[in-house]
XYZ file of C-alpha atoms in Angstrom:
257
model
C 8.729 13.777 15.573
C 8.579 12.126 18.990
C 11.412 12.296 21.504
C 11.957 10.732 24.932
C 14.386 11.964 27.586
C 14.953 9.404 30.366
C 17.314 8.499 33.189
C 17.335 4.685 32.967
C 18.836 4.045 36.452
C 21.781 2.031 35.185
C 24.299 3.504 37.630
C 24.011 3.132 41.400
C 22.416 -0.153 42.406
C 22.667 -1.417 38.826
C 20.514 -4.470 38.120
C 21.184 -6.060 34.726
C 17.782 -7.746 34.524
C 15.858 -4.599 35.422
C 17.986 -2.555 33.037
C 17.259 -5.017 30.235
C 13.532 -4.561 30.840
C 13.986 -0.801 30.673
C 15.754 -1.136 27.334
C 13.023 -3.468 26.043
C 10.378 -0.916 26.942
C 12.301 1.932 25.302
C 13.001 0.043 22.084
C 9.293 -0.803 21.754
C 8.189 2.840 21.936
C 7.022 4.722 18.869
C 9.642 7.440 19.160
C 12.201 8.838 16.740
C 14.794 9.993 19.273
C 15.830 8.943 22.779
C 18.086 10.985 25.042
C 19.057 8.653 27.874
C 21.206 8.877 30.987
C 22.616 6.275 33.393
C 22.478 3.932 30.431
C 24.467 0.746 29.910
C 24.148 -0.048 26.220
C 23.540 -3.797 26.228
C 24.007 -6.332 23.467
C 21.252 -6.145 20.860
C 20.160 -2.590 21.668
C 21.936 -1.140 18.641
C 19.827 -3.309 16.345
C 16.808 -1.134 17.165
C 18.404 2.224 16.363
C 20.041 3.676 13.264
C 22.383 5.931 15.256
C 23.721 5.263 18.748
C 26.061 7.885 20.212
C 27.185 6.954 23.745
C 29.572 8.562 26.201
C 30.822 7.000 29.439
C 30.588 9.234 32.498
C 34.004 9.438 34.148
C 35.019 6.022 32.797
C 32.102 4.087 34.310
C 30.295 1.360 32.387
C 27.266 3.669 32.302
C 26.812 7.037 30.690
C 24.606 9.190 28.473
C 23.464 8.407 24.963
C 21.629 9.839 21.980
C 19.672 7.310 19.919
C 17.863 7.939 16.637
C 15.757 5.486 14.629
C 17.335 6.638 11.378
C 21.078 6.608 10.736
C 20.991 10.386 10.895
C 23.538 11.444 13.514
C 27.245 11.232 14.267
C 29.237 11.666 17.497
C 30.452 15.171 18.284
C 33.575 15.372 20.419
C 34.851 18.450 22.287
C 38.051 20.063 21.079
C 40.578 22.157 22.960
C 38.118 25.031 22.490
C 35.757 23.242 24.931
C 37.930 22.316 27.931
C 35.097 21.892 30.407
C 33.188 19.493 28.147
C 36.345 17.384 28.133
C 36.885 17.871 31.882
C 33.418 16.536 32.813
C 33.572 13.649 30.354
C 30.297 11.868 29.837
C 28.195 14.446 31.655
C 27.110 15.481 28.157
C 26.744 13.360 25.040
C 26.259 15.362 21.852
C 25.245 14.065 18.424
C 25.517 16.200 15.329
C 23.277 15.625 12.313
C 24.754 14.129 9.171
C 22.758 16.724 7.201
C 23.970 20.297 7.802
C 20.427 21.567 8.405
C 19.518 18.775 10.801
C 18.718 18.938 14.510
C 21.593 18.727 16.998
C 20.841 16.459 19.954
C 22.285 16.347 23.442
C 21.824 14.098 26.473
C 23.067 15.446 29.809
C 23.530 14.079 33.315
C 24.435 16.684 35.907
C 25.613 15.259 39.219
C 23.634 15.950 42.386
C 26.617 17.508 44.137
C 28.314 20.799 43.293
C 32.000 21.498 42.825
C 33.676 23.653 45.433
C 35.204 26.391 43.298
C 38.246 26.706 45.556
C 39.049 23.023 44.984
C 38.807 23.079 41.194
C 41.902 22.848 38.977
C 43.181 26.148 37.657
C 42.519 24.972 34.121
C 40.158 25.287 32.396
C 39.358 28.847 33.418
C 35.953 29.718 34.842
C 35.603 33.079 33.127
C 32.047 33.865 32.037
C 30.290 30.861 33.572
C 26.843 31.930 34.832
C 26.508 30.627 38.373
C 23.471 30.183 40.585
C 25.495 30.078 43.803
C 24.794 33.416 45.425
C 28.228 33.604 47.042
C 30.119 32.113 44.080
C 31.542 29.266 46.146
C 29.963 26.411 44.178
C 29.609 25.379 40.571
C 27.277 22.758 39.097
C 28.048 20.490 36.165
C 25.078 21.802 34.228
C 26.499 25.315 34.520
C 29.805 24.489 32.853
C 28.027 22.261 30.322
C 25.630 25.057 29.382
C 28.473 27.580 29.224
C 30.310 25.676 26.486
C 27.332 24.024 24.785
C 25.843 27.490 24.281
C 28.654 28.304 21.879
C 28.589 24.879 20.219
C 24.834 25.025 19.578
C 24.412 28.772 19.051
C 23.892 28.643 15.268
C 22.007 25.337 15.164
C 18.563 23.978 15.844
C 18.897 21.696 18.866
C 17.223 19.728 21.629
C 19.038 19.084 24.890
C 17.520 16.908 27.584
C 18.427 14.982 30.666
C 18.679 14.627 34.413
C 19.817 17.942 35.908
C 19.297 16.894 39.537
C 17.719 20.332 39.869
C 14.149 21.461 40.538
C 12.449 24.713 41.411
C 10.765 22.851 44.259
C 14.147 22.594 46.011
C 13.980 26.338 46.629
C 10.420 26.046 47.919
C 11.233 23.193 50.292
C 14.668 24.240 51.505
C 14.776 27.984 50.940
C 17.101 30.047 48.782
C 16.964 30.913 45.088
C 19.708 28.790 43.551
C 17.428 26.698 41.344
C 15.417 29.727 40.265
C 18.668 31.404 39.258
C 19.940 28.272 37.526
C 16.919 28.033 35.236
C 16.955 31.783 34.632
C 20.613 31.549 33.599
C 19.843 28.669 31.247
C 17.057 30.683 29.629
C 19.361 33.684 29.286
C 21.897 31.439 27.550
C 19.335 30.371 24.934
C 18.086 27.097 26.450
C 14.281 27.291 26.267
C 12.449 24.986 28.688
C 9.971 22.918 26.670
C 7.663 22.389 29.651
C 6.638 26.002 30.091
C 3.987 26.260 27.351
C 2.408 22.931 28.299
C 2.580 22.603 32.083
C 2.484 25.605 34.384
C 4.037 23.770 37.335
C 6.815 21.224 37.553
C 5.705 17.610 37.123
C 7.161 14.731 39.117
C 9.800 12.713 37.259
C 11.724 11.365 40.269
C 10.089 8.374 41.958
C 12.703 7.050 44.370
C 11.111 5.692 47.547
C 10.976 7.994 50.570
C 11.819 11.105 48.542
C 9.694 14.074 47.600
C 8.075 14.188 44.125
C 10.607 16.353 42.308
C 10.968 17.072 38.604
C 14.683 16.456 38.073
C 14.454 15.813 34.329
C 14.174 18.671 31.842
C 14.246 19.213 28.077
C 15.398 22.395 26.323
C 15.653 23.666 22.762
C 16.458 26.776 20.802
C 13.598 29.253 20.401
C 12.668 28.199 16.847
C 12.590 24.504 17.680
C 10.571 25.206 20.840
C 7.813 26.649 18.672
C 7.481 23.269 16.938
C 6.626 21.478 20.191
C 2.978 20.360 20.352
C 3.066 18.338 23.581
C 5.203 17.759 26.675
C 4.239 14.827 28.913
C 5.736 12.837 31.781
C 5.130 9.084 31.500
C 4.787 8.523 35.227
C 3.604 4.918 34.962
C 7.030 3.871 33.680
C 8.595 4.700 37.048
C 5.472 4.111 39.120
C 3.414 1.112 38.041
C 6.073 -0.511 35.826
C 9.009 0.306 38.100
C 11.532 0.385 35.238
C 13.555 3.246 36.746
C 13.424 5.706 39.613
C 12.931 8.394 36.951
C 9.981 8.768 34.600
C 10.579 9.595 30.916
C 9.634 12.949 29.458
C 7.902 12.585 26.081
C 8.033 15.534 23.686
C 6.185 15.724 20.359
C 7.213 18.181 17.644
C 5.711 19.156 14.325
C 7.712 17.973 11.340
C 10.469 15.393 10.951
Protein backbone atom coordinates (compact mmCIF):
# COMPACT_ATOMS: atom_id res chain seq x y z
CA UNK A 1 0.00 0.00 0.00
CA UNK A 2 1.21 3.50 -0.85
CA UNK A 3 0.04 6.60 0.99
CA UNK A 4 0.70 10.32 0.51
CA UNK A 5 0.25 13.02 3.14
CA UNK A 6 0.30 16.55 1.66
CA UNK A 7 -0.65 20.14 2.41
CA UNK A 8 -1.88 21.32 -1.01
CA UNK A 9 -1.72 25.09 -0.26
CA UNK A 10 -5.36 25.75 -1.07
CA UNK A 11 -5.92 28.22 1.78
CA UNK A 12 -4.06 31.51 2.08
CA UNK A 13 -3.22 33.01 -1.30
CA UNK A 14 -5.44 30.45 -3.03
CA UNK A 15 -4.85 30.18 -6.78
CA UNK A 16 -7.44 28.04 -8.58
CA UNK A 17 -5.17 27.29 -11.54
CA UNK A 18 -2.22 26.26 -9.37
CA UNK A 19 -4.51 24.21 -7.14
CA UNK A 20 -5.90 22.41 -10.19
CA UNK A 21 -2.37 21.47 -11.22
CA UNK A 22 -1.73 20.14 -7.73
CA UNK A 23 -4.84 17.98 -7.95
CA UNK A 24 -3.82 16.75 -11.42
CA UNK A 25 -0.45 15.69 -10.08
CA UNK A 26 -1.98 13.92 -7.08
CA UNK A 27 -4.60 12.05 -9.10
CA UNK A 28 -1.89 10.78 -11.46
CA UNK A 29 0.18 9.24 -8.66
CA UNK A 30 0.30 5.50 -8.09
CA UNK A 31 -0.97 5.70 -4.52
CA UNK A 32 -3.82 3.99 -2.70
CA UNK A 33 -4.49 6.68 -0.09
CA UNK A 34 -4.06 10.45 0.11
CA UNK A 35 -4.31 12.47 3.31
CA UNK A 36 -4.51 16.09 2.21
CA UNK A 37 -4.81 19.46 3.93
CA UNK A 38 -5.65 22.97 2.69
CA UNK A 39 -7.58 21.20 -0.04
CA UNK A 40 -10.42 22.58 -2.13
CA UNK A 41 -12.08 19.56 -3.70
CA UNK A 42 -12.66 20.70 -7.28
CA UNK A 43 -15.06 19.38 -9.88
CA UNK A 44 -13.89 16.10 -11.38
CA UNK A 45 -11.57 15.14 -8.53
CA UNK A 46 -14.02 12.62 -7.10
CA UNK A 47 -13.94 10.67 -10.36
CA UNK A 48 -10.40 9.55 -9.53
CA UNK A 49 -11.13 8.21 -6.05
CA UNK A 50 -13.50 5.58 -4.69
CA UNK A 51 -13.89 7.31 -1.32
CA UNK A 52 -13.60 11.04 -0.66
CA UNK A 53 -14.13 12.18 2.93
CA UNK A 54 -13.72 15.97 3.28
CA UNK A 55 -14.12 18.35 6.19
CA UNK A 56 -14.14 22.15 5.97
CA UNK A 57 -11.88 23.92 8.46
CA UNK A 58 -13.93 26.47 10.40
CA UNK A 59 -16.40 26.88 7.52
CA UNK A 60 -13.82 27.86 4.89
CA UNK A 61 -13.99 26.54 1.34
CA UNK A 62 -10.81 24.58 2.10
CA UNK A 63 -10.19 21.82 4.58
CA UNK A 64 -8.73 18.36 5.13
CA UNK A 65 -9.61 15.20 3.26
CA UNK A 66 -9.03 11.47 3.17
CA UNK A 67 -9.07 9.90 -0.30
CA UNK A 68 -8.88 6.21 -1.15
CA UNK A 69 -8.75 4.61 -4.60
CA UNK A 70 -11.23 1.94 -3.57
CA UNK A 71 -14.67 2.70 -2.16
CA UNK A 72 -13.42 1.45 1.18
CA UNK A 73 -14.05 4.23 3.71
CA UNK A 74 -16.87 6.25 5.22
CA UNK A 75 -16.93 9.59 7.07
CA UNK A 76 -16.57 9.44 10.85
CA UNK A 77 -18.15 12.30 12.75
CA UNK A 78 -17.46 13.26 16.38
CA UNK A 79 -20.23 12.76 18.91
CA UNK A 80 -20.87 14.52 22.20
CA UNK A 81 -18.19 12.22 23.62
CA UNK A 82 -15.61 14.15 21.54
CA UNK A 83 -16.32 17.84 22.22
CA UNK A 84 -12.93 19.14 21.15
CA UNK A 85 -13.07 17.38 17.78
CA UNK A 86 -16.34 19.23 17.23
CA UNK A 87 -14.93 22.49 18.63
CA UNK A 88 -11.98 22.56 16.18
CA UNK A 89 -14.08 21.52 13.20
CA UNK A 90 -12.09 20.57 10.15
CA UNK A 91 -8.74 20.48 11.92
CA UNK A 92 -9.14 16.70 11.69
CA UNK A 93 -10.88 14.64 9.03
CA UNK A 94 -11.36 10.99 9.97
CA UNK A 95 -12.46 8.14 7.72
CA UNK A 96 -13.49 4.79 9.11
CA UNK A 97 -13.16 1.60 7.06
CA UNK A 98 -16.28 -0.07 5.73
CA UNK A 99 -14.75 -3.40 6.81
CA UNK A 100 -14.45 -3.74 10.60
CA UNK A 101 -10.83 -4.91 10.37
CA UNK A 102 -9.78 -2.15 7.99
CA UNK A 103 -7.36 0.72 8.54
CA UNK A 104 -8.69 3.95 10.04
CA UNK A 105 -7.36 7.06 8.31
CA UNK A 106 -7.00 10.63 9.50
CA UNK A 107 -5.88 13.90 7.92
CA UNK A 108 -5.00 16.73 10.30
CA UNK A 109 -4.17 20.42 9.97
CA UNK A 110 -2.98 22.05 13.18
CA UNK A 111 -2.86 25.84 13.06
CA UNK A 112 0.45 27.64 13.48
CA UNK A 113 -0.79 29.64 16.46
CA UNK A 114 -1.64 28.32 19.91
CA UNK A 115 -4.74 28.95 21.98
CA UNK A 116 -4.32 31.02 25.11
CA UNK A 117 -5.78 28.73 27.75
CA UNK A 118 -7.21 31.63 29.75
CA UNK A 119 -9.22 32.74 26.70
CA UNK A 120 -10.74 29.35 25.90
CA UNK A 121 -14.42 28.60 26.55
CA UNK A 122 -15.14 26.72 29.74
CA UNK A 123 -16.55 23.85 27.72
CA UNK A 124 -15.27 21.42 26.67
CA UNK A 125 -13.09 20.74 29.70
CA UNK A 126 -9.33 20.48 29.33
CA UNK A 127 -8.84 17.66 31.82
CA UNK A 128 -6.13 15.19 30.82
CA UNK A 129 -4.83 16.99 27.73
CA UNK A 130 -1.04 16.49 27.49
CA UNK A 131 0.48 19.90 26.90
CA UNK A 132 3.92 20.92 25.67
CA UNK A 133 3.67 24.45 27.07
CA UNK A 134 5.98 24.41 30.05
CA UNK A 135 3.89 26.94 31.98
CA UNK A 136 0.51 25.57 30.86
CA UNK A 137 -0.56 28.88 29.34
CA UNK A 138 -0.98 27.65 25.75
CA UNK A 139 -2.64 24.77 23.97
CA UNK A 140 -2.13 23.62 20.38
CA UNK A 141 -4.78 22.17 18.11
CA UNK A 142 -2.80 18.98 17.65
CA UNK A 143 -2.83 18.47 21.42
CA UNK A 144 -6.61 18.48 21.73
CA UNK A 145 -6.93 16.47 18.51
CA UNK A 146 -4.54 13.81 19.80
CA UNK A 147 -6.26 13.76 23.20
CA UNK A 148 -9.61 12.72 21.73
CA UNK A 149 -8.38 10.80 18.68
CA UNK A 150 -6.35 8.60 21.03
CA UNK A 151 -9.57 7.21 22.45
CA UNK A 152 -11.28 6.98 19.06
CA UNK A 153 -8.38 5.06 17.49
CA UNK A 154 -7.18 3.11 20.53
CA UNK A 155 -8.52 -0.30 19.45
CA UNK A 156 -7.95 0.14 15.71
CA UNK A 157 -5.15 0.01 13.20
CA UNK A 158 -4.70 3.56 11.92
CA UNK A 159 -2.60 6.08 10.03
CA UNK A 160 -2.82 9.76 10.86
CA UNK A 161 -0.94 12.35 8.83
CA UNK A 162 -0.85 16.02 8.12
CA UNK A 163 0.56 19.48 8.65
CA UNK A 164 1.26 19.98 12.36
CA UNK A 165 3.06 23.32 11.94
CA UNK A 166 5.54 21.82 14.40
CA UNK A 167 9.17 20.75 14.04
CA UNK A 168 11.95 19.74 16.39
CA UNK A 169 14.12 22.29 14.60
CA UNK A 170 12.02 25.08 16.13
CA UNK A 171 13.53 24.21 19.50
CA UNK A 172 17.03 24.19 18.01
CA UNK A 173 16.60 27.55 16.30
CA UNK A 174 14.59 29.43 18.90
CA UNK A 175 15.33 27.63 22.15
CA UNK A 176 12.99 25.84 24.52
CA UNK A 177 11.66 22.28 24.50
CA UNK A 178 8.03 22.67 23.46
CA UNK A 179 8.32 20.71 20.21
CA UNK A 180 10.39 17.99 21.84
CA UNK A 181 7.69 17.65 24.49
CA UNK A 182 4.92 17.72 21.90
CA UNK A 183 6.33 14.77 19.97
CA UNK A 184 7.12 12.91 23.19
CA UNK A 185 3.50 13.38 24.30
CA UNK A 186 2.23 12.11 20.96
CA UNK A 187 4.41 9.01 21.26
CA UNK A 188 3.20 8.45 24.82
CA UNK A 189 -0.38 8.63 23.54
CA UNK A 190 0.25 5.86 21.00
CA UNK A 191 1.04 7.91 17.88
CA UNK A 192 4.20 6.35 16.43
CA UNK A 193 6.18 8.63 14.10
CA UNK A 194 6.73 6.76 10.83
CA UNK A 195 9.88 8.73 9.99
CA UNK A 196 12.00 7.45 12.85
CA UNK A 197 13.04 4.06 11.43
CA UNK A 198 13.82 5.52 8.01
CA UNK A 199 15.32 8.98 8.54
CA UNK A 200 17.34 9.86 11.62
CA UNK A 201 16.85 13.61 11.23
CA UNK A 202 13.88 15.69 10.17
CA UNK A 203 13.56 16.22 6.42
CA UNK A 204 12.41 19.49 4.87
CA UNK A 205 8.76 19.53 3.81
CA UNK A 206 8.13 23.29 4.02
CA UNK A 207 9.41 25.25 1.02
CA UNK A 208 7.94 28.73 1.42
CA UNK A 209 10.33 31.41 0.18
CA UNK A 210 12.51 33.15 2.77
CA UNK A 211 11.78 30.58 5.48
CA UNK A 212 14.00 27.95 7.03
CA UNK A 213 13.79 24.34 5.77
CA UNK A 214 11.46 22.87 8.38
CA UNK A 215 9.67 19.54 8.44
CA UNK A 216 6.13 20.60 9.33
CA UNK A 217 4.41 17.51 7.92
CA UNK A 218 4.34 14.23 9.85
CA UNK A 219 2.71 10.80 9.61
CA UNK A 220 1.86 8.55 12.56
CA UNK A 221 0.38 5.10 13.09
CA UNK A 222 -0.28 2.56 15.79
CA UNK A 223 2.65 0.33 16.71
CA UNK A 224 1.49 -2.69 14.68
CA UNK A 225 0.86 -0.67 11.54
CA UNK A 226 4.21 1.10 11.95
CA UNK A 227 5.95 -2.25 11.65
CA UNK A 228 4.45 -2.66 8.17
CA UNK A 229 6.13 0.50 6.87
CA UNK A 230 8.94 -0.23 4.39
CA UNK A 231 9.76 3.32 3.27
CA UNK A 232 9.22 6.95 4.27
CA UNK A 233 10.20 9.60 1.71
CA UNK A 234 9.68 13.32 1.14
CA UNK A 235 8.97 14.21 -2.50
CA UNK A 236 10.80 17.52 -2.40
CA UNK A 237 10.62 18.17 -6.14
CA UNK A 238 6.85 18.63 -5.89
CA UNK A 239 7.33 21.80 -3.83
CA UNK A 240 10.73 22.71 -5.25
CA UNK A 241 11.09 22.13 -8.98
CA UNK A 242 7.36 21.73 -9.75
CA UNK A 243 6.18 24.43 -7.35
CA UNK A 244 2.78 22.80 -6.79
CA UNK A 245 2.61 23.79 -3.11
CA UNK A 246 4.75 25.34 -0.42
CA UNK A 247 4.73 21.90 1.23
CA UNK A 248 6.23 18.70 -0.14
CA UNK A 249 4.28 15.43 0.11
CA UNK A 250 5.38 12.63 2.40
CA UNK A 251 5.17 9.23 0.69
CA UNK A 252 4.82 6.15 2.88
CA UNK A 253 4.90 2.56 1.62
CA UNK A 254 3.51 -0.32 3.68
CA UNK A 255 3.53 -4.06 3.26
CA UNK A 256 0.13 -5.52 2.45
CA UNK A 257 -3.11 -3.97 1.24
